[in-house]
XYZ file of C-alpha atoms in Angstrom:
557
model
C 0.000 0.000 0.000
C 1.633 3.238 -1.188
C -0.477 6.332 -0.424
C 0.086 9.147 -2.905
C -2.499 11.820 -2.157
C -3.750 13.752 0.865
C -7.297 12.335 1.027
C -8.073 8.681 1.705
C -11.113 6.441 2.060
C -10.289 3.270 4.019
C -12.490 0.234 4.622
C -12.256 -3.389 5.720
C -13.445 -6.674 4.276
C -16.543 -5.997 2.200
C -16.682 -4.278 -1.181
C -17.370 -0.555 -1.111
C -19.912 0.993 -3.514
C -18.832 4.540 -4.406
C -20.806 7.035 -6.501
C -18.987 7.534 -9.772
C -17.065 10.805 -9.909
C -18.083 11.835 -6.375
C -14.578 11.840 -4.868
C -12.042 13.352 -7.272
C -8.604 13.482 -5.673
C -9.382 10.794 -3.091
C -7.440 7.531 -2.871
C -9.524 4.441 -2.074
C -7.621 1.992 0.121
C -8.976 -1.478 1.030
C -7.369 -2.725 4.259
C -7.170 -6.436 5.090
C -6.209 -5.799 8.752
C -6.075 -2.671 10.931
C -2.629 -3.607 12.252
C -1.220 -3.400 8.695
C -1.549 0.383 8.934
C 1.050 0.553 11.712
C 4.049 0.250 9.381
C 2.523 2.681 6.845
C 1.200 5.287 9.280
C 3.992 7.800 8.520
C 2.903 7.957 4.886
C -0.477 9.407 5.986
C 1.199 12.433 7.567
C -0.971 15.543 7.139
C -3.707 13.589 5.324
C -7.502 13.697 5.627
C -8.616 10.113 6.316
C -12.166 8.720 6.454
C -12.581 5.126 7.660
C -15.824 3.409 6.641
C -17.467 0.753 8.820
C -20.082 -1.487 7.151
C -20.677 -4.254 9.718
C -20.652 -4.569 13.512
C -17.755 -7.019 13.261
C -15.603 -4.271 11.710
C -16.058 -1.881 14.645
C -12.907 -2.936 16.600
C -10.792 -2.730 13.417
C -12.160 0.733 12.586
C -11.407 2.032 16.096
C -7.923 0.482 16.052
C -7.157 1.975 12.625
C -8.369 5.407 13.736
C -6.194 5.232 16.864
C -3.138 4.303 14.765
C -3.623 7.029 12.149
C -4.505 9.789 14.628
C -0.790 9.984 15.482
C 0.194 11.129 11.978
C -2.844 12.177 9.923
C -4.150 15.747 9.980
C -7.761 14.591 10.331
C -9.217 11.129 10.998
C -12.960 10.536 10.830
C -15.087 7.401 11.030
C -18.530 6.705 9.619
C -21.089 3.894 9.466
C -22.443 2.874 6.050
C -25.057 0.169 5.626
C -23.728 -2.852 3.776
C -24.456 -2.472 0.056
C -25.331 1.246 0.337
C -23.858 3.828 -2.021
C -21.176 6.117 -0.607
C -21.659 9.649 -1.919
C -20.778 13.169 -0.824
C -23.977 13.513 1.234
C -23.267 10.268 3.116
C -19.720 11.443 3.813
C -21.078 14.374 5.851
C -21.995 11.831 8.553
C -18.291 11.063 9.199
C -17.267 12.120 12.714
C -13.912 12.328 14.560
C -13.081 9.460 16.911
C -13.909 10.647 20.469
C -10.879 11.374 22.646
C -12.053 8.724 25.119
C -11.309 6.035 22.528
C -7.944 7.541 21.615
C -6.780 7.672 25.243
C -8.184 4.242 26.175
C -5.759 1.445 27.090
C -5.516 -1.674 24.926
C -7.080 -3.784 27.707
C -10.044 -1.412 28.054
C -10.469 -1.333 24.287
C -10.552 -5.139 24.188
C -13.156 -5.164 26.969
C -15.222 -2.600 25.078
C -15.101 -4.747 21.943
C -16.522 -7.659 23.953
C -19.585 -5.630 24.951
C -19.890 -3.719 21.667
C -23.181 -5.437 20.927
C -24.839 -4.101 24.111
C -27.524 -1.635 23.098
C -28.135 1.599 24.975
C -31.606 1.553 26.533
C -33.796 4.448 27.601
C -34.731 4.244 31.291
C -38.197 5.722 30.688
C -39.309 3.057 28.179
C -37.534 0.531 25.991
C -37.749 -2.950 24.495
C -34.829 -5.326 24.054
C -34.513 -9.069 23.500
C -38.156 -9.783 24.257
C -38.383 -7.636 27.407
C -40.244 -4.324 27.729
C -39.457 -2.049 30.651
C -40.670 1.228 32.130
C -38.999 3.569 34.556
C -40.790 4.038 37.880
C -40.126 6.031 41.030
C -40.666 4.259 44.350
C -40.103 6.329 47.489
C -37.730 8.652 45.674
C -35.650 5.879 44.085
C -35.530 4.997 40.391
C -36.346 1.485 39.165
C -36.844 -0.409 35.936
C -40.083 -2.402 36.005
C -39.798 -5.174 33.420
C -42.287 -7.314 31.549
C -40.735 -10.437 33.082
C -41.724 -9.267 36.568
C -38.491 -7.698 37.848
C -37.870 -4.432 39.671
C -34.272 -3.383 39.017
C -32.798 -0.313 40.761
C -31.185 1.917 38.144
C -28.020 1.989 40.245
C -27.654 -1.790 39.759
C -28.039 -1.704 35.965
C -24.291 -1.390 35.135
C -23.531 -4.475 37.220
C -26.115 -6.421 35.208
C -24.706 -5.317 31.833
C -27.733 -3.062 31.245
C -26.419 0.024 29.462
C -28.735 3.009 29.993
C -28.758 6.321 28.142
C -29.246 8.034 31.519
C -28.466 6.802 35.014
C -31.512 8.567 36.458
C -35.197 8.924 35.661
C -36.614 12.354 34.823
C -40.311 11.492 34.664
C -42.663 8.565 35.200
C -46.448 8.485 35.015
C -46.747 5.029 36.624
C -48.101 5.250 40.155
C -46.490 3.349 43.022
C -49.752 1.471 43.487
C -49.692 0.327 39.860
C -46.117 -0.933 40.262
C -47.040 -2.928 43.366
C -50.197 -4.278 41.680
C -48.152 -5.461 38.715
C -45.483 -7.155 40.831
C -48.284 -8.800 42.867
C -49.820 -10.177 39.659
C -52.961 -8.021 39.477
C -54.971 -8.468 36.276
C -56.225 -5.251 34.659
C -58.025 -7.128 31.900
C -57.340 -7.693 28.181
C -56.109 -4.912 25.832
C -59.591 -4.046 24.605
C -60.553 -3.115 28.173
C -58.240 -0.090 28.298
C -59.113 0.739 24.673
C -62.800 0.925 25.568
C -62.015 3.100 28.583
C -60.022 5.601 26.484
C -62.855 5.818 23.939
C -65.413 6.506 26.688
C -63.122 9.146 28.223
C -62.756 10.995 24.904
C -66.443 10.771 23.973
C -67.382 12.776 27.058
C -65.718 15.912 25.677
C -65.008 15.612 21.920
C -67.259 15.343 18.867
C -66.320 13.418 15.727
C -68.680 13.143 12.792
C -66.950 9.837 12.086
C -66.767 7.888 15.357
C -64.110 5.591 13.889
C -61.619 8.274 14.897
C -62.219 7.429 18.565
C -61.115 3.850 17.915
C -57.972 4.941 16.067
C -56.973 7.572 18.653
C -57.340 5.078 21.499
C -55.119 2.568 19.662
C -52.556 5.313 18.955
C -52.418 6.245 22.656
C -51.931 2.569 23.561
C -49.050 2.427 21.089
C -47.231 5.306 22.783
C -46.588 2.876 25.659
C -44.606 0.487 23.466
C -43.504 2.658 20.546
C -39.848 1.852 21.194
C -40.581 -1.728 20.151
C -41.528 -0.493 16.666
C -39.285 0.622 13.829
C -41.693 3.448 12.915
C -44.567 5.155 14.707
C -47.054 7.497 12.992
C -47.535 11.163 13.698
C -51.045 12.590 14.064
C -52.209 15.882 12.569
C -55.410 17.472 13.895
C -56.412 19.599 10.924
C -59.402 21.937 11.258
C -60.495 25.542 11.611
C -60.425 27.472 14.861
C -63.059 26.444 17.364
C -63.101 22.820 16.248
C -61.578 21.384 19.410
C -58.006 20.705 18.249
C -56.399 22.102 21.388
C -59.030 20.492 23.621
C -58.333 17.088 22.074
C -54.630 17.530 22.786
C -55.407 18.569 26.364
C -57.327 15.309 26.744
C -54.678 13.092 25.161
C -51.491 14.538 26.678
C -52.240 13.424 30.288
C -52.885 9.790 29.259
C -50.229 9.315 26.538
C -46.783 8.054 27.539
C -44.975 10.974 29.240
C -47.201 13.357 27.287
C -46.142 17.004 26.941
C -48.330 19.724 25.385
C -46.617 22.836 23.969
C -47.426 25.692 21.608
C -44.802 26.657 19.004
C -41.877 25.084 20.903
C -38.244 25.665 19.887
C -36.355 22.665 18.539
C -34.106 22.625 21.615
C -37.080 21.997 23.925
C -38.399 19.210 21.707
C -34.992 17.512 21.597
C -34.601 17.750 25.376
C -37.997 16.151 26.067
C -37.330 13.294 23.654
C -33.790 12.720 24.885
C -34.604 12.811 28.600
C -38.195 11.537 28.822
C -38.886 9.576 25.597
C -41.894 11.900 25.585
C -45.054 11.858 23.506
C -45.201 15.408 22.131
C -48.357 17.407 21.418
C -47.403 20.495 19.406
C -50.109 23.143 19.097
C -50.241 26.057 16.615
C -47.590 24.649 14.279
C -48.698 26.531 11.163
C -45.117 27.033 9.891
C -44.619 23.301 9.294
C -46.355 23.538 5.943
C -44.268 26.376 4.520
C -41.294 25.863 2.240
C -39.330 28.449 4.227
C -40.176 29.278 7.798
C -38.589 30.132 11.103
C -39.324 26.593 12.256
C -36.904 24.992 9.807
C -34.807 23.538 12.652
C -37.916 22.032 14.242
C -38.980 20.608 10.878
C -35.590 18.944 10.505
C -36.074 17.289 13.893
C -39.599 16.150 13.064
C -38.708 14.732 9.663
C -36.547 12.020 11.248
C -38.454 11.548 14.502
C -40.991 8.999 13.246
C -38.244 6.346 12.885
C -36.371 4.493 15.633
C -33.092 5.356 13.878
C -33.901 9.088 13.794
C -31.040 11.449 14.660
C -30.576 15.209 14.457
C -27.041 16.615 14.262
C -26.159 19.965 15.769
C -22.507 20.288 14.858
C -20.782 17.141 16.089
C -23.516 16.376 18.643
C -26.204 13.838 17.693
C -29.661 13.942 19.310
C -32.259 11.185 19.204
C -35.525 12.336 17.626
C -37.777 9.246 17.779
C -41.008 9.606 19.746
C -44.779 9.780 19.102
C -45.864 13.255 18.036
C -49.137 15.016 17.361
C -49.613 18.378 15.617
C -52.580 20.745 15.627
C -53.006 23.439 13.005
C -55.233 24.911 10.343
C -52.725 24.610 7.502
C -51.558 21.409 5.854
C -48.109 19.967 6.550
C -45.381 19.889 3.933
C -45.108 16.722 1.832
C -42.294 15.076 3.805
C -44.055 15.430 7.172
C -47.417 14.515 5.649
C -45.859 11.268 4.454
C -45.258 10.292 8.098
C -48.627 11.459 9.390
C -52.231 10.330 9.824
C -54.616 13.258 9.366
C -57.582 13.636 11.731
C -60.172 16.224 10.706
C -62.408 17.831 13.323
C -65.661 19.760 12.921
C -66.917 22.651 14.993
C -69.265 21.702 17.776
C -72.872 22.795 17.262
C -75.408 23.807 19.878
C -76.994 20.387 19.517
C -73.867 18.489 20.605
C -74.340 17.488 24.243
C -70.787 17.187 25.527
C -69.399 17.517 29.009
C -67.139 20.538 29.461
C -63.586 19.496 30.251
C -61.999 21.039 33.301
C -58.718 20.018 34.890
C -60.142 19.084 38.279
C -58.777 16.640 40.882
C -61.451 14.183 39.727
C -60.305 14.488 36.090
C -56.665 14.009 37.092
C -57.641 10.920 39.098
C -59.383 9.428 36.058
C -56.368 10.180 33.851
C -53.984 8.586 36.370
C -56.140 5.448 36.453
C -56.077 5.229 32.638
C -52.290 5.674 32.652
C -51.881 2.834 35.140
C -54.010 0.570 32.944
C -51.857 1.512 29.952
C -48.653 0.651 31.815
C -50.141 -2.728 32.737
C -51.210 -3.238 29.122
C -47.642 -2.578 27.952
C -46.035 -4.885 30.506
C -48.527 -7.729 29.968
C -49.065 -7.549 26.232
C -46.241 -5.379 24.846
C -43.692 -8.186 24.292
C -46.261 -10.302 22.447
C -47.223 -7.370 20.217
C -43.540 -6.650 19.554
C -42.897 -10.281 18.622
C -45.912 -10.219 16.308
C -44.573 -6.992 14.764
C -41.114 -8.533 14.224
C -42.451 -11.848 12.929
C -42.700 -12.935 9.310
C -46.489 -12.717 9.633
C -47.456 -9.573 7.739
C -50.742 -7.815 7.101
C -50.096 -7.209 3.399
C -53.062 -9.373 2.424
C -55.425 -7.307 4.604
C -53.836 -3.915 3.883
C -53.269 -4.101 0.135
C -54.461 -0.501 -0.219
C -51.392 0.810 1.659
C -48.099 1.585 -0.077
C -44.698 1.183 1.604
C -44.554 4.310 3.810
C -48.257 4.180 4.652
C -47.945 0.494 5.551
C -44.947 1.247 7.793
C -46.843 3.790 9.880
C -50.189 1.960 10.034
C -48.949 -1.559 10.775
C -47.998 -0.906 14.464
C -51.589 0.193 15.118
C -53.037 -2.892 13.413
C -50.662 -5.142 15.378
C -52.008 -3.631 18.614
C -55.581 -4.385 17.536
C -54.418 -7.900 16.691
C -53.712 -8.410 20.419
C -57.394 -7.880 21.324
C -59.483 -10.890 22.324
C -61.346 -12.436 19.411
C -64.919 -11.200 19.172
C -67.223 -8.478 17.895
C -65.329 -5.644 19.623
C -62.045 -6.557 17.970
C -63.825 -6.848 14.611
C -65.430 -3.411 15.071
C -62.115 -1.717 15.899
C -60.338 -3.479 13.033
C -63.039 -2.300 10.619
C -62.682 1.271 11.925
C -58.933 1.142 11.379
C -59.311 -0.449 7.959
C -61.743 2.225 6.786
C -59.604 5.091 8.092
C -56.449 3.632 6.543
C -58.245 3.400 3.184
C -59.241 7.069 3.490
C -55.618 7.883 4.315
C -54.451 5.924 1.255
C -56.774 7.969 -0.987
C -55.410 11.210 0.504
C -51.864 10.081 -0.220
C -52.777 9.062 -3.765
C -54.316 12.493 -4.359
C -51.149 14.196 -3.123
C -49.000 11.940 -5.303
C -51.135 12.864 -8.312
C -50.385 16.546 -7.735
C -46.670 15.746 -7.562
C -46.973 13.734 -10.769
C -48.209 16.865 -12.577
C -44.684 18.251 -12.289
C -43.128 15.030 -13.557
C -45.529 14.885 -16.508
C -44.896 18.532 -17.383
C -41.124 17.964 -17.293
C -41.538 14.999 -19.634
C -43.388 17.295 -22.061
C -40.589 19.866 -21.969
C -38.020 17.100 -22.542
C -39.864 16.063 -25.708
C -40.195 19.659 -26.894
C -36.496 20.414 -26.408
C -35.570 17.148 -28.136
C -37.924 17.450 -31.142
C -38.400 21.189 -31.673
C -35.777 23.728 -32.668
C -36.150 26.943 -30.654
C -36.990 30.101 -32.562
C -34.237 31.829 -30.632
C -31.966 31.278 -27.630
C -30.818 34.359 -25.732
C -29.211 34.729 -22.292
C -30.059 31.179 -21.263
C -33.692 31.380 -22.398
C -34.988 29.268 -25.296
C -38.075 30.588 -27.135
C -40.527 28.121 -28.705
C -43.522 28.648 -30.982
C -46.640 27.701 -28.917
C -48.481 26.267 -31.932
C -45.537 24.009 -32.812
C -45.246 22.873 -29.173
C -48.983 22.147 -29.018
C -48.838 20.104 -32.235
C -45.818 18.029 -31.096
C -47.342 17.227 -27.698
C -50.614 16.169 -29.339
C -48.819 13.892 -31.820
C -46.747 12.316 -29.046
C -49.879 11.617 -27.001
C -48.654 13.643 -24.029
C -51.774 15.825 -24.012
C -55.322 15.266 -25.195
C -55.999 16.228 -28.810
C -58.824 18.435 -27.554
C -56.495 20.548 -25.372
C -56.297 24.138 -26.591
C -53.245 26.393 -26.536
C -54.637 28.542 -23.702
C -55.144 25.477 -21.480
C -51.596 24.267 -22.205
C -50.193 27.719 -21.427
C -52.060 27.848 -18.100
C -50.776 24.392 -17.135
C -47.132 25.186 -17.998
C -47.339 28.457 -16.080
C -48.905 26.826 -13.022
C -46.655 23.765 -12.844
C -43.303 24.941 -14.263
C -43.687 28.735 -14.211
C -43.134 28.910 -17.998
C -44.476 32.170 -19.455
C -45.864 32.746 -22.919
C -44.116 36.065 -23.648
C -44.355 38.526 -26.470
C -41.157 38.361 -28.585
C -40.186 40.704 -31.424
C -40.129 38.743 -34.695
C -39.260 41.128 -37.508
C -41.922 43.811 -37.565
C -44.349 41.719 -35.533
C -44.544 40.725 -31.889
C -45.195 37.016 -31.530
C -46.009 35.187 -28.303
C -43.577 32.367 -27.480
C -42.898 29.979 -24.619
C -39.835 31.258 -22.735
C -38.019 28.285 -21.177
C -35.188 29.133 -18.783
C -32.713 26.325 -19.436
C -30.961 26.324 -16.043
C -34.286 26.450 -14.205
C -35.528 23.416 -16.164
C -32.291 21.588 -15.457
C -32.747 22.201 -11.728
C -36.398 21.090 -11.840
C -35.386 17.862 -13.587
C -32.730 17.257 -10.962
C -35.275 17.627 -8.173
C -38.253 15.795 -9.640
C -36.781 13.307 -12.075
C -33.299 12.403 -10.823
C -31.364 9.776 -12.700
C -30.112 6.876 -10.568
C -26.451 7.542 -9.734
C -23.870 5.390 -11.421
C -21.531 3.569 -9.086
C -18.122 2.003 -9.092
C -17.663 -1.185 -7.099
C -14.178 -1.366 -5.667
């Protein structure tokens, strides 16, 4: 191995897929063993080195190589790349320096760390690992893990039992001491549908839905907040309606019974990150109108929310990574942007009329007592039935045959809810709830299809422009703008079958203006002024890059 340049990509074992042309000036170096770098380390003096890890087994070699090269290289970074994934410039931004703790660690400590490298960090508030669900609980001022296999483990004893926690203390727990003692004593709070029915009855006292199926879905969603960390994805909710429809009231009802629920209006991203990181909180975000705008002051919050529906979700602030995964609910009049909408189930509310006989909600001691009782039932539900639901979720048994109307992303966010319903006792109640969920998921699928159709308008319009630029010679090209005769364009698109033969020039002009912002401008042609389509070439190139990207070529090395 004879390094020649000042930038290097190193990896071990498996083949590395690199985007063609993405790394000019970089030298790609496959390494059979990390120790082989010891003799060559001087040749990396002053270099920028990125070491790629593709499997868990490579982790010790990557750390060893980084420790060796840190002595001579100007900069050493490490990154994780999924096996078979394409390495491109965007992926390279995830490379991070090796923490000083690893650099200063002794060889013996490093070997010990490698032995426990597979131990996963668990959240003390709620987590699921190797078939066991646990919650954090406070008993007489001390913090415990209450597990689904009937144990109470003091947090202080977790390190001695090889339980690696994100935090060594518990910030919040909604599980009462009585509920903990009942669970350890073997008390039976009933089957899952029992707490579902209780949540529905609680909501119906104060909220009106024209479609009562929403009560069933909301109750299932709340149940899922108590075992969301067992799922790979968990759906967001969006309460979308005009003022006076009860959006905020519904959040006020749900926040006290959801897992570590927190209700906020227009929160900064830092607050959201703190609540997720410390409490694994279910977040209820009111008045989030900016989440639908292309540019808004809440761009940092949007970045957090766009990854927070997935268990792997992270948000980077400089070199610091924050976990973003937790259940979230938004309330607002405006629609969400497309990326957030893709992760969200929309719930529409109507204004209450004078004929709706609902009980006014007030936060009284009696109301808080009812909410605490529901929370305790939900904790018992999670401990008794959570592991079984998680195993069903992870099993090869899918619901594709029953949910054929859902595409990939929609299936991902709906399937945890259906798996919860699957835990209900067989009978008419389970069938009713399943039918409610099925109908609402079909409505959601139609909403997604409608949104996709709008997006397809752009793709179809770009295809038309591609054909025009390929088949029609522009009347003139000036300062990056190509001018085309509208009648010629109309004729070509009709002949190619890209528009209906009955479409008139005015309709085509309106569509191109609306979708691609292409104007039909007056252009001097001799003594006459003739209207022509003015196509800005760079703008079209950028639109094609965004809406119709070509799959990147790759080199396999």
